[in-house]
Amino acid sequence: MSSVPRPPRPATGPDRATGDTSGPDTVHPHDPGTDPVRRDAPRPPADGTTDRDRIRVRAGRGQVDVDWDPVPGAAGYLVHRRDGDGPYRVVDHRGGDLLAVPGPPYADTTVEPGRTVRYAVRPVYDPDRPDLGQLGPGSAPVAAYADGDAVVEADVDAARPAGPVHRPWRDTIGSEHLSLLLSTDRVGGEPMGAGLAAALSRVHRELGVRRVRAHGILGDDLGVYREADGRPVHDFAGIDAVLDALAPTGLRPVLELSFVPRALARDPSREVTAAGVSSPPKDWDRWAALVGDLIRHLRARVGDAELRRWAVEVWNEPDLDCFWTGTREDYLRMYDVTARAVREACPGLAVGGPATAATKWIEPFLDHVDASGAPVDFLSTHVYGSSPLDLRPALERHGRAGTPLLWTEWGPSPTHFAPVNDSALSAAFVATGMREAAGRVDALACWVASDHFEELGRPPALVHGGFGLLSVGNLAKPRFWALWMLEQLGEVELPARLTGDGAGTLVRVWPSMDPETGRVAAVVWNGTLDQSVLDRPEQRRRLDRTVRMTLAGLDRGAYELRHRRLDDGTSNLAATARRLGVDGWPTEEQWIALRSTDTLAEAEPPVTVTPDDGRLTLSLTLPMPSLSLLELTPR
């Protein structure tokens, strides 16, 4: 779980993505390991690496848009930039984790004005070995930035539904240890357990989320294991109490089977938190018995039909030393032992892994289970600061096409107390990630539901850069509102064509329709992956955009047009708290004022509009960053 800080990228050393030895490592902060290149590792296709026309660049106001032809088999791409006569370096959008993006196009907003730059793209086939892909040819030079009007045209056809809207946020949400549901300690004047339960209830009720990741469910805080006279004793009363507290929220658990109880650990001193130990077990048979007994206990408690709507994830980020002190081989043994124990105890209960950080160990994990025959019902991993890579080619290479992909942790930053977590920029990040993941992943789980979180220390103030979608006190933060807007989309998606400065890179649109009622809903936003814009107000102003949206194919008659908005100063809890003078925790009067504004604000009052021959053109200004929800409801 990414509440523990990621190791920093080295300040010097060879660039694992480019082979450049003159600058910083710009791939990602996790150790790539020392594995030799696999003989069967995917290689770039012979037809895609020498044609300069395969990469296209265009200067815009405040950014350079980079586009390229996707390469078969690639999970993602590293965008490189050459400034003047310098070396090519990976563009770092300051996400703090993996820098690869799942595909084109890409907006580089980090380039300095006046620079002449070139771009090249390296396909990534295996995130553990980004150097396997060949760096493509450089683009034509482009000067940053262009001047002129920054306008995006969006053409939407309401008469041509394109299929159902896929909602990857609905499957799972992240959470602090669910044992916190039992806590009566108070933070911000609120009992932590009750506050977490209220947040879980709200994400289920308002965002449609069905399951919650039960992080560290086998920790000592729930007293699941002890030894008496050298014999193991299993006690699931603590887990039962947690499940009883969870049930009223409407969410079902994804059981993350970690951590090892101290009495069962090979090295009991390797504590993750008070809730468990990162060491492998001292006795694999006793670990398997604990897992099997837990699943049989749950099967007897809730029944087969209910249990099969849950899932089991084996461990949490075993590629990080803070969460796993064994070797990768130890984890793979852990996976086999655990998955087989789950399958024997309940054949219909889904089990998967490897639940790694920054998309690591995917190919080694798949190689291993191919050989061991251990069951894998879903593939799970994590990433922060970028949209999820496309792991479908890896599954296809292993004969596992169609295996569900669950990204069980995801967010704008892996860092607790990071300002971006409370920003409007993070809302645009969430919208972009969900749009790019729709149709290719089964779950994209935001980390986490609530700011009631204590693994790195309890919240010191209302606004503190916490991981939660909801604050202490259950107030919506910008990322919550982004998901809330997306949840308002209709049942079917509508096709959209975007043109202009920043179209499809900064400005995105997700249009939809409810066929039964004729209601049209579209979420439109302006965002960038580049988190440095938070500290560059002049650059943010360059990236403001005007959007002209034309909707065609509308039914005749009048519609009510409603426009709701989120930006730096609107529907933004941090900005509202500043305006009210909140310092630390709110006073009672400030809590009342904050709760009265806990809604997505109207950009303007609703109006009645009548399409002209089925067409309607709307114009709106989108600051960087911002999101708008537009709804047309037949009157």
XYZ file of C-alpha atoms in Angstrom:
635
model
C 0.000 0.000 0.000
C 1.466 3.252 -1.095
C 1.081 5.153 2.127
C 4.744 4.406 2.765
C 6.893 6.871 0.774
C 8.470 5.538 -2.394
C 12.256 5.496 -2.525
C 13.461 8.709 -4.220
C 14.900 8.594 -7.704
C 18.683 8.840 -7.647
C 20.090 12.284 -8.380
C 22.719 10.849 -10.700
C 23.391 7.657 -12.591
C 22.526 6.049 -15.913
C 19.074 6.621 -17.316
C 17.533 3.142 -17.395
C 15.073 4.273 -20.066
C 17.509 5.818 -22.522
C 20.993 4.615 -21.691
C 21.987 8.255 -21.216
C 24.683 8.554 -18.532
C 24.746 12.333 -18.386
C 21.625 12.959 -16.362
C 19.252 11.701 -13.686
C 17.415 8.435 -13.741
C 13.999 9.367 -15.069
C 12.202 6.039 -15.329
C 10.601 5.408 -11.948
C 11.781 5.136 -8.373
C 11.604 1.388 -7.913
C 14.664 -0.803 -8.319
C 14.406 -2.556 -11.707
C 16.232 -5.587 -10.367
C 19.119 -7.386 -11.976
C 17.283 -9.918 -14.107
C 18.969 -10.751 -17.399
C 16.994 -9.922 -20.498
C 14.538 -12.729 -21.086
C 15.136 -14.516 -24.358
C 11.444 -14.396 -25.161
C 11.004 -10.769 -24.115
C 8.903 -8.802 -26.608
C 10.834 -6.701 -29.076
C 9.852 -3.680 -31.157
C 8.314 -4.546 -34.505
C 10.704 -4.090 -37.396
C 8.408 -1.677 -39.220
C 7.948 0.944 -36.523
C 11.306 2.364 -35.460
C 12.786 4.286 -38.395
C 9.890 6.200 -39.916
C 10.007 9.860 -38.787
C 6.367 10.276 -39.745
C 5.443 7.924 -36.907
C 5.839 10.759 -34.358
C 4.050 14.056 -34.801
C 4.426 17.232 -32.758
C 2.489 20.490 -32.611
C 3.167 23.543 -30.490
C 0.234 24.983 -28.585
C -0.228 27.777 -26.118
C 1.643 26.498 -23.084
C 2.301 22.972 -24.300
C 3.650 20.791 -27.074
C 1.324 17.994 -28.202
C 3.092 14.750 -29.096
C 1.353 12.009 -31.071
C 2.585 8.702 -32.443
C 1.378 5.419 -33.879
C 0.804 2.743 -31.219
C 3.183 -0.223 -31.355
C 1.671 -3.718 -31.147
C 2.469 -5.465 -27.872
C 3.468 -2.333 -25.939
C 2.137 -1.762 -22.425
C 2.986 1.935 -22.569
C 5.465 4.537 -23.747
C 8.150 6.823 -22.362
C 8.128 10.235 -24.025
C 11.629 11.685 -24.425
C 12.545 15.292 -25.179
C 15.746 16.792 -26.498
C 16.297 20.438 -25.551
C 18.485 22.154 -28.126
C 21.593 20.053 -28.679
C 21.298 18.180 -25.383
C 20.584 14.469 -24.898
C 17.149 12.929 -25.009
C 15.633 12.605 -21.544
C 12.322 11.196 -20.348
C 9.749 13.926 -19.762
C 9.064 13.957 -16.027
C 5.526 15.078 -15.193
C 6.300 14.959 -11.441
C 3.907 12.136 -10.583
C 6.469 10.571 -8.264
C 6.020 7.038 -9.605
C 5.955 5.477 -13.077
C 6.612 7.949 -15.919
C 5.357 5.743 -18.742
C 1.959 6.604 -20.213
C -0.441 4.065 -21.743
C -0.588 5.629 -25.188
C -0.783 8.702 -27.389
C -1.349 11.596 -27.469
C 0.645 13.389 -24.766
C 0.816 17.040 -23.733
C 4.228 18.217 -22.550
C 3.620 21.253 -20.365
C 7.064 21.132 -18.710
C 8.998 22.583 -21.655
C 10.323 26.135 -21.229
C 9.019 28.909 -23.522
C 11.374 29.790 -26.350
C 13.085 26.402 -26.442
C 13.471 24.471 -29.674
C 12.864 20.830 -28.868
C 12.551 17.422 -30.469
C 10.708 14.358 -29.197
C 11.183 10.622 -29.432
C 9.149 7.781 -27.946
C 10.271 4.471 -26.462
C 7.663 1.691 -26.255
C 7.613 -0.161 -22.938
C 6.874 -3.866 -23.185
C 7.839 -4.905 -19.656
C 7.654 -2.205 -16.941
C 10.473 -3.998 -15.084
C 12.717 -3.495 -18.107
C 11.842 -0.252 -19.893
C 15.196 -0.501 -21.715
C 13.911 -3.436 -23.805
C 12.045 -1.087 -26.115
C 14.013 0.761 -28.771
C 14.014 4.574 -28.658
C 12.291 5.689 -31.837
C 13.454 8.374 -34.260
C 13.362 12.007 -33.272
C 10.581 14.272 -34.425
C 10.986 17.398 -36.462
C 12.057 20.349 -34.285
C 9.326 22.498 -32.788
C 9.490 25.804 -30.975
C 7.633 26.114 -27.685
C 5.195 27.762 -27.419
C 2.765 28.951 -30.093
C 0.701 32.106 -29.644
C -2.893 32.776 -30.599
C -6.366 31.751 -29.539
C -6.538 28.581 -27.477
C -9.845 27.099 -28.636
C -11.023 23.506 -28.769
C -13.980 22.458 -30.922
C -15.923 19.426 -29.677
C -18.468 17.846 -32.021
C -20.826 15.301 -30.417
C -23.424 13.226 -32.276
C -26.368 12.303 -30.052
C -27.907 10.190 -32.820
C -25.076 7.627 -32.892
C -24.697 5.795 -29.558
C -21.304 4.092 -29.368
C -21.982 1.450 -26.720
C -22.390 1.343 -22.945
C -20.444 3.697 -20.692
C -17.826 1.670 -18.813
C -17.271 2.817 -15.219
C -14.029 1.341 -13.805
C -14.389 3.341 -10.572
C -17.424 1.289 -9.549
C -15.648 -1.998 -8.852
C -13.403 -1.143 -5.881
C -12.249 1.694 -3.627
C -9.163 1.726 -1.413
C -9.229 2.168 2.342
C -7.076 2.372 5.429
C -7.082 -0.886 7.440
C -10.741 -1.755 7.932
C -9.948 -2.481 11.577
C -10.183 1.307 11.877
C -13.958 0.838 11.642
C -13.777 -0.405 15.222
C -11.898 2.632 16.547
C -13.553 5.095 18.910
C -10.548 7.454 18.951
C -11.465 10.966 17.856
C -9.771 13.008 15.117
C -11.088 16.432 14.159
C -13.825 15.942 16.746
C -15.113 12.805 15.006
C -14.795 9.129 16.021
C -12.487 7.550 13.464
C -14.513 4.376 13.012
C -17.777 6.229 12.471
C -16.080 8.699 10.129
C -14.586 5.935 7.977
C -17.937 4.123 7.852
C -19.685 7.322 6.751
C -17.146 7.805 3.958
C -17.497 4.213 2.740
C -21.275 4.579 2.765
C -21.062 7.786 0.733
C -18.803 6.369 -1.991
C -21.153 3.398 -2.314
C -24.284 5.553 -2.384
C -23.090 8.428 -4.583
C -20.335 6.894 -6.739
C -21.831 3.420 -7.232
C -18.761 1.665 -5.783
C -19.403 -1.994 -4.954
C -16.315 -3.240 -3.074
C -13.567 -1.972 -0.778
C -10.019 -3.291 -0.534
C -9.553 -4.766 2.948
C -5.909 -3.782 3.424
C -3.914 -5.824 5.957
C -6.819 -8.014 7.030
C -4.535 -10.610 8.708
C -2.719 -8.131 10.923
C -2.214 -8.480 14.658
C -4.656 -5.656 15.298
C -7.425 -8.212 14.669
C -5.806 -11.016 16.682
C -6.206 -13.722 14.047
C -3.277 -15.923 15.107
C -1.414 -16.952 18.218
C 0.374 -20.042 19.433
C -0.398 -21.973 22.604
C 1.974 -24.717 23.715
C 3.585 -24.465 20.285
C 0.320 -25.091 18.461
C -1.441 -22.532 16.249
C -4.704 -20.968 17.380
C -6.914 -19.154 14.860
C -9.392 -16.537 16.038
C -11.559 -14.696 13.504
C -13.728 -12.765 15.949
C -11.920 -9.517 15.063
C -12.480 -10.020 11.340
C -16.145 -10.825 12.020
C -16.484 -7.551 13.938
C -14.965 -5.641 11.027
C -17.301 -7.308 8.537
C -20.274 -6.526 10.752
C -19.200 -2.862 10.816
C -18.674 -2.866 7.042
C -22.011 -4.431 6.092
C -24.174 -1.304 6.654
C -21.995 0.663 4.206
C -23.194 -1.529 1.340
C -19.651 -2.447 0.302
C -18.219 -5.936 -0.030
C -14.546 -6.653 0.712
C -11.632 -7.487 -1.528
C -9.565 -9.356 1.066
C -5.918 -8.323 0.865
C -4.242 -11.257 2.629
C -1.478 -9.537 4.561
C 0.396 -9.073 6.819
C 1.984 -12.038 8.603
C 1.040 -12.187 12.294
C 4.117 -11.781 14.500
C 3.767 -15.226 16.037
C 3.924 -16.758 12.552
C 6.659 -14.519 11.102
C 10.156 -15.669 10.212
C 11.416 -12.311 11.503
C 8.897 -10.784 13.952
C 10.961 -7.583 14.229
C 10.106 -6.458 10.676
C 6.998 -4.501 11.565
C 5.026 -2.687 8.844
C 2.710 -1.024 11.327
C 1.117 -2.177 14.532
C -1.082 -4.239 12.234
C 1.471 -6.707 10.946
C 4.915 -7.881 9.884
C 6.501 -7.766 6.436
C 8.464 -10.984 6.907
C 7.584 -14.248 5.168
C 6.049 -16.885 7.438
C 8.299 -19.201 9.413
C 6.093 -22.158 8.514
C 4.385 -22.302 5.130
C 2.013 -25.082 6.154
C 0.771 -23.031 9.097
C 0.272 -20.028 6.825
C -1.744 -22.145 4.376
C -3.822 -23.501 7.251
C -4.553 -19.970 8.499
C -5.679 -18.869 5.028
C -7.756 -21.984 4.454
C -9.447 -21.773 7.835
C -10.294 -18.093 7.280
C -11.917 -18.782 3.909
C -13.864 -21.772 5.268
C -14.980 -19.644 8.204
C -16.211 -16.897 5.857
C -17.891 -19.432 3.605
C -19.848 -20.800 6.559
C -20.622 -17.269 7.755
C -21.945 -15.676 4.539
C -22.549 -18.588 2.161
C -21.072 -19.445 -1.216
C -23.167 -17.072 -3.314
C -22.148 -14.053 -1.254
C -18.497 -15.024 -0.840
C -18.061 -15.413 -4.583
C -18.899 -11.721 -4.977
C -15.794 -10.920 -2.925
C -12.184 -11.473 -4.035
C -8.808 -12.322 -2.496
C -5.618 -10.426 -3.322
C -2.336 -11.998 -2.223
C -0.265 -9.474 -0.255
C 0.481 -5.793 -0.861
C 3.418 -4.382 -2.865
C 5.863 -7.239 -2.228
C 8.391 -5.519 -4.503
C 8.944 -2.856 -1.803
C 11.213 -3.718 1.133
C 8.930 -1.912 3.574
C 6.137 -4.379 2.785
C 8.050 -7.593 2.062
C 11.444 -8.529 3.443
C 11.677 -11.775 1.543
C 12.915 -12.246 -2.011
C 10.767 -12.227 -5.110
C 10.982 -16.018 -5.072
C 9.640 -15.985 -1.507
C 6.670 -13.937 -2.684
C 5.995 -16.246 -5.603
C 5.958 -19.150 -3.149
C 3.657 -17.087 -0.932
C 1.354 -16.591 -3.910
C 1.247 -20.288 -4.780
C 0.630 -21.407 -1.207
C -2.036 -18.770 -0.591
C -3.867 -19.102 -3.904
C -4.078 -22.876 -3.594
C -5.341 -22.610 -0.014
C -8.052 -20.204 -1.174
C -9.041 -22.422 -4.093
C -9.282 -25.529 -1.904
C -11.370 -23.706 0.698
C -13.774 -22.065 -1.797
C -13.395 -23.033 -5.461
C -15.541 -20.141 -6.716
C -13.739 -17.321 -4.873
C -11.555 -15.194 -7.184
C -7.881 -14.932 -6.208
C -5.092 -12.910 -7.818
C -1.953 -10.795 -7.507
C 0.851 -9.741 -7.489
C -0.441 -6.363 -6.125
C 2.919 -4.740 -6.859
C 3.888 -1.070 -6.833
C 4.463 0.850 -10.073
C 3.383 -2.050 -12.301
C 6.348 -4.223 -11.294
C 6.915 -8.008 -11.578
C 4.132 -8.566 -14.120
C 6.105 -10.709 -16.569
C 7.969 -12.671 -13.830
C 4.685 -13.296 -12.043
C 2.997 -14.554 -15.193
C 6.039 -16.688 -16.076
C 5.893 -18.224 -12.614
C 2.198 -19.086 -12.514
C 2.455 -20.467 -16.055
C 4.993 -22.946 -14.657
C 3.488 -23.561 -11.210
C -0.139 -23.831 -12.283
C -1.317 -21.694 -9.371
C -4.759 -20.178 -9.995
C -4.916 -16.564 -11.212
C -8.428 -15.200 -11.590
C -7.291 -11.575 -11.953
C -4.063 -9.635 -12.357
C -3.559 -6.754 -9.921
C -0.986 -3.990 -9.574
C -0.677 -0.285 -8.662
C 0.478 3.008 -10.133
C 0.455 6.676 -9.142
C 0.847 9.907 -11.101
C -0.038 8.357 -14.499
C -2.879 6.450 -16.082
C -2.631 2.640 -15.889
C -0.516 0.997 -18.558
C -2.095 -1.508 -20.939
C -1.321 -4.978 -19.573
C -3.547 -6.807 -22.041
C -0.627 -7.607 -24.388
C 1.258 -9.238 -21.488
C -1.754 -11.397 -20.694
C -2.115 -12.326 -24.358
C 1.545 -13.344 -24.542
C 0.870 -15.778 -21.693
C -2.324 -17.195 -23.161
C -4.460 -15.376 -20.583
C -6.398 -12.922 -22.751
C -9.525 -11.729 -21.013
C -8.171 -12.153 -17.482
C -9.620 -9.275 -15.424
C -7.240 -6.411 -14.662
C -7.673 -4.856 -11.215
C -5.627 -1.753 -10.408
C -6.189 -1.903 -6.661
C -4.340 1.328 -5.850
C -4.222 4.449 -7.990
C -4.027 8.170 -7.438
C -2.251 11.410 -8.351
C 0.617 10.907 -5.886
C 2.122 8.087 -3.813
C 3.000 10.653 -1.144
C 0.904 11.244 1.932
C 0.485 14.938 2.844
C 1.070 15.962 -0.811
C -0.787 19.193 -1.776
C -1.814 17.707 -5.137
C -4.099 15.258 -3.317
C -6.443 18.110 -2.328
C -6.185 20.085 -5.583
C -8.467 20.604 -8.558
C -5.601 19.269 -10.697
C -6.108 15.883 -9.034
C -9.764 15.927 -10.124
C -8.774 16.378 -13.772
C -6.185 13.618 -13.278
C -8.912 11.246 -12.049
C -11.197 12.053 -14.985
C -8.385 11.489 -17.497
C -7.338 8.218 -15.896
C -10.850 6.825 -15.810
C -11.449 7.856 -19.423
C -8.241 6.164 -20.575
C -8.905 3.035 -18.502
C -12.529 2.606 -19.575
C -13.013 -0.498 -21.677
C -9.625 -2.034 -20.909
C -9.469 -2.499 -17.117
C -12.040 -3.989 -14.788
C -11.207 -1.894 -11.728
C -9.345 1.352 -11.146
C -9.464 1.822 -7.389
C -8.762 5.308 -6.081
C -6.587 5.322 -2.988
C -8.427 5.953 -0.589
C -12.044 6.675 0.403
C -11.408 8.733 3.531
C -8.806 10.987 5.140
C -9.305 8.857 8.261
C -5.915 7.260 7.764
C -3.157 6.515 10.258
C -0.428 4.367 8.728
C 1.772 7.452 8.333
C 0.203 9.436 11.139
C -3.288 10.675 11.788
C -4.626 13.790 10.042
C -3.202 16.958 11.660
C -5.774 19.327 10.110
C -8.824 19.358 7.859
C -6.743 20.189 4.754
C -3.456 18.295 4.881
C -2.917 16.608 1.500
C -4.419 13.327 2.639
C -5.114 10.421 0.318
C -8.885 10.503 0.878
C -11.593 11.369 -1.608
C -13.479 12.613 1.447
C -12.140 14.652 4.334
C -12.420 14.024 8.020
C -16.026 15.122 8.547
C -17.028 13.411 5.265
C -16.751 16.508 3.041
C -16.135 15.987 -0.674
C -12.697 16.858 -2.029
C -12.113 17.577 -5.751
C -11.330 13.953 -6.678
C -14.655 12.869 -5.203
C -16.477 15.451 -7.308
C -14.658 14.247 -10.433
C -15.981 10.728 -9.880
C -19.401 12.101 -8.941
C -19.565 13.933 -12.288
C -18.585 10.776 -14.162
C -21.224 8.811 -12.273
C -23.849 11.220 -13.702
C -23.073 10.033 -17.236
C -25.877 8.273 -19.063
C -26.054 4.628 -20.003
C -24.570 4.904 -23.510
C -21.513 6.742 -24.756
C -21.711 9.200 -27.651
C -18.974 9.719 -30.240
C -17.034 12.969 -30.026
C -14.496 14.625 -32.318
C -12.111 17.172 -30.800
C -9.966 19.610 -32.760
C -7.901 22.627 -31.803
C -5.171 23.647 -29.389
C -4.827 20.942 -26.743
C -7.674 18.799 -28.086
C -7.420 15.304 -26.665
C -4.292 16.120 -24.673
C -5.365 18.886 -22.298
C -9.078 19.105 -23.080
C -11.141 15.939 -22.996
C -14.852 15.244 -23.234
C -16.871 12.190 -22.206
C -20.390 12.535 -23.678
C -23.294 10.196 -22.990
C -27.026 9.725 -23.255
C -29.914 7.947 -21.523
C -31.891 6.418 -24.422
C -35.041 6.015 -22.330
C -35.344 9.684 -21.364
C -33.268 11.464 -24.018
C -31.141 13.117 -21.320
C -27.652 14.018 -22.553
C -24.769 14.379 -20.078
C -21.164 15.265 -20.839
C -18.147 15.806 -18.616
C -15.608 18.218 -20.127
C -12.290 18.966 -18.488
C -8.924 20.652 -18.860
C -5.977 18.981 -17.163
C -2.350 17.964 -17.441
C -0.240 15.233 -15.861
C 2.388 17.876 -15.082
C 2.115 18.551 -11.358
C 4.648 21.378 -11.514
C 1.848 23.665 -12.773
C 0.602 23.803 -9.178
C 3.557 26.101 -8.449
C 3.495 27.974 -11.790
C 0.444 30.262 -11.969
C 1.613 31.934 -15.186
C 1.873 28.557 -16.884
C -1.608 27.600 -15.675
C -2.987 30.759 -17.320
C -1.328 29.803 -20.624
C -3.151 26.485 -20.438
C -6.652 27.951 -20.034
C -8.902 26.924 -22.899
C -12.196 27.925 -24.520
C -14.342 24.994 -25.611
C -17.096 25.221 -28.211
C -19.226 22.098 -28.055
C -21.719 21.335 -30.810
C -24.288 18.633 -30.136
C -26.029 17.242 -33.211
C -28.795 14.680 -33.545
C -30.866 16.008 -30.657
C -34.600 15.460 -30.561
C -36.809 18.438 -31.303
C -38.236 20.397 -28.415
C -36.958 22.277 -25.393
C -34.292 21.091 -22.943
C -33.206 22.277 -19.532
C -29.469 23.018 -19.650
C -27.620 22.631 -16.366
C -23.908 23.414 -15.990
C -21.976 22.504 -12.833
C -18.309 23.295 -12.329
C -15.169 22.440 -10.355
C -11.983 24.514 -10.514
C -9.381 26.054 -8.218
C -11.961 28.277 -6.529
C -15.232 26.418 -7.100
C -16.414 23.170 -5.457
C -12.940 22.975 -3.934
C -12.852 22.140 -0.225
C -9.332 23.536 0.275
C -10.300 26.884 -1.290
C -13.528 27.040 0.708
C -11.648 26.336 3.935
C -9.197 29.157 3.141
C -12.033 31.582 2.466
C -13.607 30.700 5.805
C -10.303 31.167 7.613
C -10.027 27.546 8.749
C -6.734 27.061 10.564
C -6.179 23.434 11.500
C -9.569 22.071 12.471
C -12.773 24.084 11.857
C -14.747 25.717 14.618
C -18.365 24.630 15.012
C -19.511 27.618 12.955
C -16.986 26.784 10.234
C -18.117 23.130 10.147
C -21.683 24.341 9.558
C -20.537 26.638 6.738
C -18.419 23.903 5.148
C -21.282 21.413 5.189
C -23.626 23.967 3.641
C -21.279 24.223 0.637
C -20.659 20.469 0.286
C -22.199 20.297 -3.153
C -21.111 20.596 -6.761
C -21.617 24.266 -7.590
C -23.728 25.606 -10.427
C -21.602 27.509 -12.954
C -24.748 29.451 -13.848
C -28.463 29.020 -13.209
C -30.234 26.362 -15.309
C -31.793 27.697 -18.521
C -34.169 26.426 -21.172
C -32.684 25.921 -24.640
C -34.183 24.780 -27.934
C -31.938 23.069 -30.517
C -31.988 24.468 -34.026
C -32.733 21.551 -36.352
C -31.373 19.137 -33.754
C -28.172 21.115 -33.179
C -27.023 23.107 -30.178
C -23.717 24.916 -29.683
C -22.434 25.682 -26.187
C -19.381 27.740 -25.293
C -17.540 27.485 -22.013
C -14.238 28.592 -20.544
C -12.096 25.892 -18.932
C -9.300 27.205 -16.724
C -6.355 24.929 -16.022
C -7.427 22.836 -14.147
C -11.226 22.525 -14.245
C -14.110 20.175 -14.955
C -17.657 20.895 -16.135
C -20.731 18.679 -16.029
C -23.240 19.626 -18.738
C -26.716 18.082 -18.682
C -29.514 18.504 -21.229
C -32.834 17.155 -19.948
C -35.922 17.182 -22.200
C -38.685 19.329 -20.725
